[in-house]
JSON list of C-alpha atoms in Angstrom, two decimals:
[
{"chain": "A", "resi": 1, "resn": "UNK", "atom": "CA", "xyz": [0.00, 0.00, 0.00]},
{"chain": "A", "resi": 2, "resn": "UNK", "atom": "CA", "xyz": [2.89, 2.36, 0.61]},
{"chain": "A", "resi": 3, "resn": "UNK", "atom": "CA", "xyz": [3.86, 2.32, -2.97]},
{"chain": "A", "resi": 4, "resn": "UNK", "atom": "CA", "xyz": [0.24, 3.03, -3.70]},
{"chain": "A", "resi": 5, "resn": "UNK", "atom": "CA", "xyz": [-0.40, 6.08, -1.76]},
{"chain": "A", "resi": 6, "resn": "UNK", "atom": "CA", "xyz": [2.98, 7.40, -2.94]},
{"chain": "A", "resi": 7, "resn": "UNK", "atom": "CA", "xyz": [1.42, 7.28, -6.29]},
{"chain": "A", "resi": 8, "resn": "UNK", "atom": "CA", "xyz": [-1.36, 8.66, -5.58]},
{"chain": "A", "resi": 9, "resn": "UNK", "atom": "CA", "xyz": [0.52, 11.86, -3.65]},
{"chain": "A", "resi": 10, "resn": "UNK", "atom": "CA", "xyz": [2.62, 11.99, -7.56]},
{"chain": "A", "resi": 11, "resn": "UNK", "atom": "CA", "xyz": [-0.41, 11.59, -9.37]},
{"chain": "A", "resi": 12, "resn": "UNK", "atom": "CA", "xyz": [-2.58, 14.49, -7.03]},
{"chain": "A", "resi": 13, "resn": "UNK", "atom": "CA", "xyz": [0.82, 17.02, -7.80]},
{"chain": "A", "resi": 14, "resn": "UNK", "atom": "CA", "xyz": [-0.09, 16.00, -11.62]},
{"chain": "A", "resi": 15, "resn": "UNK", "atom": "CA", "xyz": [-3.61, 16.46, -11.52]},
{"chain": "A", "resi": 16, "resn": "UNK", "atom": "CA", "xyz": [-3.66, 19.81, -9.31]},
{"chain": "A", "resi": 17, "resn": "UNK", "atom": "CA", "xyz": [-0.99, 21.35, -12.31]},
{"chain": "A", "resi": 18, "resn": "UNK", "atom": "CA", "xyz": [-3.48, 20.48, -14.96]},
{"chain": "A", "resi": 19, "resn": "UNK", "atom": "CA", "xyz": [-6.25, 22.42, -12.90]},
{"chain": "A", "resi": 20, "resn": "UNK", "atom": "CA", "xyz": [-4.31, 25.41, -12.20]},
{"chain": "A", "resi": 21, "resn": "UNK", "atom": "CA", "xyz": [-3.05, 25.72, -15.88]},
{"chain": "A", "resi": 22, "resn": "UNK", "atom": "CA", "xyz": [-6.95, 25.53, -16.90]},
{"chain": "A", "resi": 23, "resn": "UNK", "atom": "CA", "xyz": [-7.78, 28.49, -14.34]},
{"chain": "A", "resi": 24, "resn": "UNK", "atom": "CA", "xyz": [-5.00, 30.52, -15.24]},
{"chain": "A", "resi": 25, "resn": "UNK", "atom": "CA", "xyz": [-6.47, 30.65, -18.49]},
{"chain": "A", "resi": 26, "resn": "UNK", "atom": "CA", "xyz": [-9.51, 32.03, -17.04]},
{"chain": "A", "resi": 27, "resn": "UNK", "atom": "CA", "xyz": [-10.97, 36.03, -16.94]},
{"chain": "A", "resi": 28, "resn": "UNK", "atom": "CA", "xyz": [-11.40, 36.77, -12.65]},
{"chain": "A", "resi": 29, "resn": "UNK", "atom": "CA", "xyz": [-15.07, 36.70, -13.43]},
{"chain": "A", "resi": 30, "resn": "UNK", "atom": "CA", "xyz": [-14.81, 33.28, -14.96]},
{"chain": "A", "resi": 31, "resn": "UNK", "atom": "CA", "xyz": [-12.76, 32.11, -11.91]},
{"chain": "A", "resi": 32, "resn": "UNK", "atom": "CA", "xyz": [-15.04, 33.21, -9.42]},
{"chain": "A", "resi": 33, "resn": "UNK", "atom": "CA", "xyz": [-18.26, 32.68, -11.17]},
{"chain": "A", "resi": 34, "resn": "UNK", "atom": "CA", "xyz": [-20.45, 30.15, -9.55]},
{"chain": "A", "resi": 35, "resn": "UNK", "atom": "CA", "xyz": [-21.13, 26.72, -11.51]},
{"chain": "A", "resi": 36, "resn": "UNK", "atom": "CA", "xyz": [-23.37, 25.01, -9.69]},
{"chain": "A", "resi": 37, "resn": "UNK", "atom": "CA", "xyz": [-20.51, 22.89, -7.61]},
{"chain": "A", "resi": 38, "resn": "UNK", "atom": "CA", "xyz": [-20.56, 22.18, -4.15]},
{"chain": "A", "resi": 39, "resn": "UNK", "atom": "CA", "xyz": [-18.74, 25.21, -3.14]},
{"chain": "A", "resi": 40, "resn": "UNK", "atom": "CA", "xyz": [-20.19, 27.24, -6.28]},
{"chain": "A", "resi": 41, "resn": "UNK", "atom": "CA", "xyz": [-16.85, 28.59, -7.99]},
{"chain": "A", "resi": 42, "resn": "UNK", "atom": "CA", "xyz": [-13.17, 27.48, -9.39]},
{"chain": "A", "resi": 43, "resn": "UNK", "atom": "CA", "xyz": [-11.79, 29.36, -6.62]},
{"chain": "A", "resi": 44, "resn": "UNK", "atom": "CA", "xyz": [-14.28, 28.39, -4.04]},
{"chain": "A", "resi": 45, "resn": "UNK", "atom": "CA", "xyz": [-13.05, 24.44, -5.05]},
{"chain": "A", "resi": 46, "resn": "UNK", "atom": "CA", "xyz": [-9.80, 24.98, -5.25]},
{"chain": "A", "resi": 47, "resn": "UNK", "atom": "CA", "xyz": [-9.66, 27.10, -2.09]},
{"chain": "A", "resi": 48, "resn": "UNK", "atom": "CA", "xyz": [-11.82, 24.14, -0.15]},
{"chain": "A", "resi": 49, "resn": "UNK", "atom": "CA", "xyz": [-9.30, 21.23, -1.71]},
{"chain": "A", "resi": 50, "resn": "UNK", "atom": "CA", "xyz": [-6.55, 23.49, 0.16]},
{"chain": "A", "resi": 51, "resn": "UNK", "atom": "CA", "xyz": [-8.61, 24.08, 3.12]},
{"chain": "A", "resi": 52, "resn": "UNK", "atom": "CA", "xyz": [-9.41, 20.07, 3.32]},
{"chain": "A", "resi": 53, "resn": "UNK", "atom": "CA", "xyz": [-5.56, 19.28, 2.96]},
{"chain": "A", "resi": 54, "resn": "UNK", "atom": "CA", "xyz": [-4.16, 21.25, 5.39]},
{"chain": "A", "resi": 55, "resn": "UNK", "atom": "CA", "xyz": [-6.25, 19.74, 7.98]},
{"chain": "A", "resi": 56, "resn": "UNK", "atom": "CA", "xyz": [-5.99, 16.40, 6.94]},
{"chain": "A", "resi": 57, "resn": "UNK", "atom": "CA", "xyz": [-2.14, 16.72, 6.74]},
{"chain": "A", "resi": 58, "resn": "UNK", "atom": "CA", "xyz": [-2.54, 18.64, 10.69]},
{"chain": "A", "resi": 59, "resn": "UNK", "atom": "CA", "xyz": [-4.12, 15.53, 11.72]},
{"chain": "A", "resi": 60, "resn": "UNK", "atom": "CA", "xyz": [-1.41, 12.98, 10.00]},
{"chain": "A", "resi": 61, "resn": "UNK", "atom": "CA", "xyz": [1.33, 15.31, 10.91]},
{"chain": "A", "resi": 62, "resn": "UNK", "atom": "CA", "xyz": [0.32, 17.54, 13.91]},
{"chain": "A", "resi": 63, "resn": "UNK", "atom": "CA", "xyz": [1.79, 19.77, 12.07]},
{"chain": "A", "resi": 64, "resn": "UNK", "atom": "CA", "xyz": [0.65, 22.51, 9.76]},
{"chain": "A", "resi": 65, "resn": "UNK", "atom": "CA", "xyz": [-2.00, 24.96, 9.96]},
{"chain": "A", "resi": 66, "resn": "UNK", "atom": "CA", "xyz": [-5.40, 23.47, 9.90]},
{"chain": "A", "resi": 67, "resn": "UNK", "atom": "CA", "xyz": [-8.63, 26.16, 9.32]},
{"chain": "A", "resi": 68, "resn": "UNK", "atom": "CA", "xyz": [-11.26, 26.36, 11.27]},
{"chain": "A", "resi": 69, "resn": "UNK", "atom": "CA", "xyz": [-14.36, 25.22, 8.17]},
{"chain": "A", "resi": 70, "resn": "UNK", "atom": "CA", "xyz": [-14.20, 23.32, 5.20]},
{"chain": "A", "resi": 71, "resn": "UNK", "atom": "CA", "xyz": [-15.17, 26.77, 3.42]},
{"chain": "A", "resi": 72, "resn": "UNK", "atom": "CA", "xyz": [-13.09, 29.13, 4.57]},
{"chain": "A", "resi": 73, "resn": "UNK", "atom": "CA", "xyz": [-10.85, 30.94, 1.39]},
{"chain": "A", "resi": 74, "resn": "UNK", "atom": "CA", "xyz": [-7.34, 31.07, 2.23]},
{"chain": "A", "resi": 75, "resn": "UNK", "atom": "CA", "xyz": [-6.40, 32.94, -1.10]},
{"chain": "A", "resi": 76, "resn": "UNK", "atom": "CA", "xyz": [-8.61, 35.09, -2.98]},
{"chain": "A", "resi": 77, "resn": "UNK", "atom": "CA", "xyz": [-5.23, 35.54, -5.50]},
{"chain": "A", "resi": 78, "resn": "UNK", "atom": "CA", "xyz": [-5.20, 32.94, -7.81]},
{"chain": "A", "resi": 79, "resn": "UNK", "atom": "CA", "xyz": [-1.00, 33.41, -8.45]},
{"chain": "A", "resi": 80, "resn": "UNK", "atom": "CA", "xyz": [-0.69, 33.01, -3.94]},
{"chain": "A", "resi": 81, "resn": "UNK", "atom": "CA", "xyz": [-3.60, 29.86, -4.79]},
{"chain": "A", "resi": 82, "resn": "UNK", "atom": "CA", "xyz": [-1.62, 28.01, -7.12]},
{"chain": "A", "resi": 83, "resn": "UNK", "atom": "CA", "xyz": [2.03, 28.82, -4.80]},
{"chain": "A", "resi": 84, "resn": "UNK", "atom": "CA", "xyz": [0.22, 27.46, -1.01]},
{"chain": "A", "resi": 85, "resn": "UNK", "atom": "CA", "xyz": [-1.04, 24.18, -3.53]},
{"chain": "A", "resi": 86, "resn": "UNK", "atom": "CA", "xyz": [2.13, 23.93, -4.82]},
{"chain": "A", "resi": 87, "resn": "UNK", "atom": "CA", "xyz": [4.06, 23.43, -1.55]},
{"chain": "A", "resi": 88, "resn": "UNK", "atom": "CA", "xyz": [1.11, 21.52, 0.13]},
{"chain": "A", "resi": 89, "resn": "UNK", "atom": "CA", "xyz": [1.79, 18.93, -2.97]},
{"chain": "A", "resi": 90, "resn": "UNK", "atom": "CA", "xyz": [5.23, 18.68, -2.27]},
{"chain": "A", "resi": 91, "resn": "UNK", "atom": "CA", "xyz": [4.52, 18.22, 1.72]},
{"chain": "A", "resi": 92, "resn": "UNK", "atom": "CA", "xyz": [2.20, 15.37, 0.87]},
{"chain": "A", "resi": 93, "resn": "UNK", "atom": "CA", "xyz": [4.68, 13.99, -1.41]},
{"chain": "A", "resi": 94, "resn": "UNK", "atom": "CA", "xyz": [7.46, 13.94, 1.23]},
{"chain": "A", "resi": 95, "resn": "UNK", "atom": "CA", "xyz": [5.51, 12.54, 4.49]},
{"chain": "A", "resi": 96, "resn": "UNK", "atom": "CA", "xyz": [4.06, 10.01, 2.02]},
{"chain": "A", "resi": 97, "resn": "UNK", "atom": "CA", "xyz": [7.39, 9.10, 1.33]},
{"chain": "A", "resi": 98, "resn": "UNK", "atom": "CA", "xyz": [8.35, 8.97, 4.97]},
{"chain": "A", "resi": 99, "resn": "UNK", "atom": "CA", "xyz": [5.73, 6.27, 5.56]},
{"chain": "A", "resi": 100, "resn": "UNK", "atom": "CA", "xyz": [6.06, 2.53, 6.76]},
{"chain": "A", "resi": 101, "resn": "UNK", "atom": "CA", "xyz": [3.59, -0.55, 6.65]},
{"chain": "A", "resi": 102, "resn": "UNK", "atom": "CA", "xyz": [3.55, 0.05, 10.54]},
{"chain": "A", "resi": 103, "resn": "UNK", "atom": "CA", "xyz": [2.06, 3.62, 10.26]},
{"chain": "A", "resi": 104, "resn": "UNK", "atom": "CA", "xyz": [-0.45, 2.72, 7.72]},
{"chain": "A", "resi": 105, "resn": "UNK", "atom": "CA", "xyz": [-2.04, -0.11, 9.74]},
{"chain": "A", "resi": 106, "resn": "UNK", "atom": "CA", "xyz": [-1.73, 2.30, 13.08]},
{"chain": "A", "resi": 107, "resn": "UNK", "atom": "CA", "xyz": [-4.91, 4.03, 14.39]},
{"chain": "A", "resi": 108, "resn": "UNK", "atom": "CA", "xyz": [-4.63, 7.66, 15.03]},
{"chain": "A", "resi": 109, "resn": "UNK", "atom": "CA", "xyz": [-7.25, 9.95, 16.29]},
{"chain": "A", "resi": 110, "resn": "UNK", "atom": "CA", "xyz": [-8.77, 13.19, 15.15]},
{"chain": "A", "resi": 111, "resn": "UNK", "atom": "CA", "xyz": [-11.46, 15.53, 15.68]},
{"chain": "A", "resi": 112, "resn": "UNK", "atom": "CA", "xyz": [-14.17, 16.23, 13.19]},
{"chain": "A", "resi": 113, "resn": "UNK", "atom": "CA", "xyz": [-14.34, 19.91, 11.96]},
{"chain": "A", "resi": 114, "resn": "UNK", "atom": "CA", "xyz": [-18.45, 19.94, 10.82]},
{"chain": "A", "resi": 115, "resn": "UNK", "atom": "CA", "xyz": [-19.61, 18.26, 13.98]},
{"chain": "A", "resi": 116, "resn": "UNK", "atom": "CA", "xyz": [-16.24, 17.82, 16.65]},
{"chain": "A", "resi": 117, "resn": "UNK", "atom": "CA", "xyz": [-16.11, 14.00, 17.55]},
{"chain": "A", "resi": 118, "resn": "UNK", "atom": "CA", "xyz": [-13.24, 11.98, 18.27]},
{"chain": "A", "resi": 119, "resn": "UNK", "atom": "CA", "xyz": [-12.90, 9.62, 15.36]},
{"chain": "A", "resi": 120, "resn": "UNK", "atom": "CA", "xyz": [-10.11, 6.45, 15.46]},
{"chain": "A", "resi": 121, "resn": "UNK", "atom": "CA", "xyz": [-9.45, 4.90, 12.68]},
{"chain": "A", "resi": 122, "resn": "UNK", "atom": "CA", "xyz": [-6.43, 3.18, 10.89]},
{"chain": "A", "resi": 123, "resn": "UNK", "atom": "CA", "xyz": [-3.91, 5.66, 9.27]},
{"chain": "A", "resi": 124, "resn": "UNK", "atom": "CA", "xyz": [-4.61, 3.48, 5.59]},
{"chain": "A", "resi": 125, "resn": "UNK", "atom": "CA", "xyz": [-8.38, 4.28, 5.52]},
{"chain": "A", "resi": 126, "resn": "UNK", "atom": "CA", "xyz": [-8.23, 7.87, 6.12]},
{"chain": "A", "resi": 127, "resn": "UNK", "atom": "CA", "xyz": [-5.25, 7.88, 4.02]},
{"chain": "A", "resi": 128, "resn": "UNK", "atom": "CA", "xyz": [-7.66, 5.92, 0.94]},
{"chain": "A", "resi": 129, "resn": "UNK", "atom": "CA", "xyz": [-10.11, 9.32, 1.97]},
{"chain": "A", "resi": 130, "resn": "UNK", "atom": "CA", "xyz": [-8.24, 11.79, 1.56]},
{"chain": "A", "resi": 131, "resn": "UNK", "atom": "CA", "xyz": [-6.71, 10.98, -1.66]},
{"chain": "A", "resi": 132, "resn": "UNK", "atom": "CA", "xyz": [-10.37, 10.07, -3.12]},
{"chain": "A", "resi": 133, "resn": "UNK", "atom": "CA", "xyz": [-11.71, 13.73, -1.39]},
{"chain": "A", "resi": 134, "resn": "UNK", "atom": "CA", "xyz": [-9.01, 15.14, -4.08]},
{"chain": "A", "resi": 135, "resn": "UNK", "atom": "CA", "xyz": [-10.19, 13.15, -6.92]},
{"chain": "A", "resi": 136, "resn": "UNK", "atom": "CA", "xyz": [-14.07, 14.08, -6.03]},
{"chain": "A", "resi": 137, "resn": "UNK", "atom": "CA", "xyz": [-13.23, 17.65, -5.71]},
{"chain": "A", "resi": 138, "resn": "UNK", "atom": "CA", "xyz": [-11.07, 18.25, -8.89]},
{"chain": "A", "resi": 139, "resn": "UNK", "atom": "CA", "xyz": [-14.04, 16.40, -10.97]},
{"chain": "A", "resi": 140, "resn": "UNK", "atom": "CA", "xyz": [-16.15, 19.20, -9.63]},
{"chain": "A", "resi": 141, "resn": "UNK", "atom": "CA", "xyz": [-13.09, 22.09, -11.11]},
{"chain": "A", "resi": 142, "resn": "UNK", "atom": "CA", "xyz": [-13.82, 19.56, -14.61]},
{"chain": "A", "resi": 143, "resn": "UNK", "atom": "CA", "xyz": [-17.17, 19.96, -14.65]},
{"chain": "A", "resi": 144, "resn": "UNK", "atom": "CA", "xyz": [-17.09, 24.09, -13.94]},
{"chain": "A", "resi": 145, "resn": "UNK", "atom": "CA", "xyz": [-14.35, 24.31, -16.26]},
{"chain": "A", "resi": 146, "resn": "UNK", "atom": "CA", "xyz": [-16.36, 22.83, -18.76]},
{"chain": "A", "resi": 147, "resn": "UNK", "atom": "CA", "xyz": [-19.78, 24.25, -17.62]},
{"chain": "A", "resi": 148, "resn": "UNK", "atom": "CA", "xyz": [-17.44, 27.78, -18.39]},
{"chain": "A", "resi": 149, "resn": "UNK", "atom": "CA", "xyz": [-17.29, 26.52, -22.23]},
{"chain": "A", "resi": 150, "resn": "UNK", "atom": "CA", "xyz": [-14.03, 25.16, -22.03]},
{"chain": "A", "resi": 151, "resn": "UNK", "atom": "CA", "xyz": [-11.99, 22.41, -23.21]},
{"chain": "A", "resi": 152, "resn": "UNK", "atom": "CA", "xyz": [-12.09, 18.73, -20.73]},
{"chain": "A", "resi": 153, "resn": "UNK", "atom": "CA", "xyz": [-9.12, 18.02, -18.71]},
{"chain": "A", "resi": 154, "resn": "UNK", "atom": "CA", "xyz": [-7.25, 14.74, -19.34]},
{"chain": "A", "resi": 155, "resn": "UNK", "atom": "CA", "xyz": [-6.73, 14.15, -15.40]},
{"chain": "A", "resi": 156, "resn": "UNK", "atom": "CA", "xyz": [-7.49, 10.51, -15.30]},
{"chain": "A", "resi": 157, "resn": "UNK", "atom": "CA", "xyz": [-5.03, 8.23, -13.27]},
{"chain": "A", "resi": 158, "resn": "UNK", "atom": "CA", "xyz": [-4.49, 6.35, -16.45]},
{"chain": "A", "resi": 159, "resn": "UNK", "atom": "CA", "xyz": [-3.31, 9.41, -18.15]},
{"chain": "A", "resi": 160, "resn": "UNK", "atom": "CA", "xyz": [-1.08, 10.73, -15.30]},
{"chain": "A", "resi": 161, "resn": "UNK", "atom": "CA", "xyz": [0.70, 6.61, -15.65]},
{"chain": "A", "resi": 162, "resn": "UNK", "atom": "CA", "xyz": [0.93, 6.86, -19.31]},
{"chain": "A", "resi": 163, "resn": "UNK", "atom": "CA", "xyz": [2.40, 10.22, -19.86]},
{"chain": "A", "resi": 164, "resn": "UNK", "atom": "CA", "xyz": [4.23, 10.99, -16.60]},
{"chain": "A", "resi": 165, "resn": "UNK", "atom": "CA", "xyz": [3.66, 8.56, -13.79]},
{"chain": "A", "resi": 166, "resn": "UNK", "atom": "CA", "xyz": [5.59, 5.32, -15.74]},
{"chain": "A", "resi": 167, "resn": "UNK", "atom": "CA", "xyz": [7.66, 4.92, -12.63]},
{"chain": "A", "resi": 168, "resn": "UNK", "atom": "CA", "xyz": [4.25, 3.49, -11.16]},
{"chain": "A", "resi": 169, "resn": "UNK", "atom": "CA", "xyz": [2.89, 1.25, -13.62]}
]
């Protein structure tokens, strides 16, 4: 499973690059405009798949600043957007890399952010969430992009091992 998630940290870096190259194609009133998604706007999503990582990565790490709700913005910039994804890509990619079996199979505990509960459960599982919460989330960015009249981003896993990711396949 290590090798797995490590992949899956690569492939997320991949995927995020193709998203921000899509919005930086994009007018301000583009970005912003709501689409229908679950937080409305490309920079609502993007700002929320931020917002979700940071306190996912808290809880794995203890380290790291974690906001307070899942829809706070962090960066109404798009240029400081794309730089705080950028590094949180390359954290995820390094403590996934730091990894053992041992961790993976430990349970850790955490506190919900919606409705605060103590929650234990084995590293793996939340570790299988969190990559998926990505995934779900940048399908959303797709489907405004898209809804905004332009092209379809080629962010399947597939892709990402086809083109870029061969060290995984």
């Amino acid at each position: 499973m290590l090798r797995h998630y490590r992949m899956f940290a690569a492939y997320n870096r991949w995927a995020n690059r193709q998203v921000y190259a899509a919005a930086a194609e994009l007018s301000d009133a583009e970005f912003r405009s709501d689409r229908g998604a679950f937080f409305g706007s490309l920079d609502r999503t993007l700002n929320h798949l931020l917002v979700a990582d940071r306190i996912w990565m808290k809880r794995f790490t203890g380290t790291g600043e974690a906001p307070a709700t899942l829809d706070a913005v962090l960066f109404e910039d798009l240029d400081a957007l794309a730089g705080a994804r950028k590094a949180e890509d390359e954290r995820i990619i390094a403590w996934t890399g730091m990894l053992d079996e041992a961790a993976l199979a430990a349970n850790f505990t955490y506190v919900t952010v919606v409705q605060p509960v103590e929650i234990t459960q084995p590293l793996s599982s939340a570790l299988a969430h969190f990559f998926n919460h990505q995934t779900h989330h940048r399908g959303q960015c797709h489907m405004t992009l898209t809804a905004l009249g332009k092209p379809s981003l080629v962010i399947d896993l597939i892709y990402f091992l086809r083109v870029e990711g061969r060290e995984w396949m």
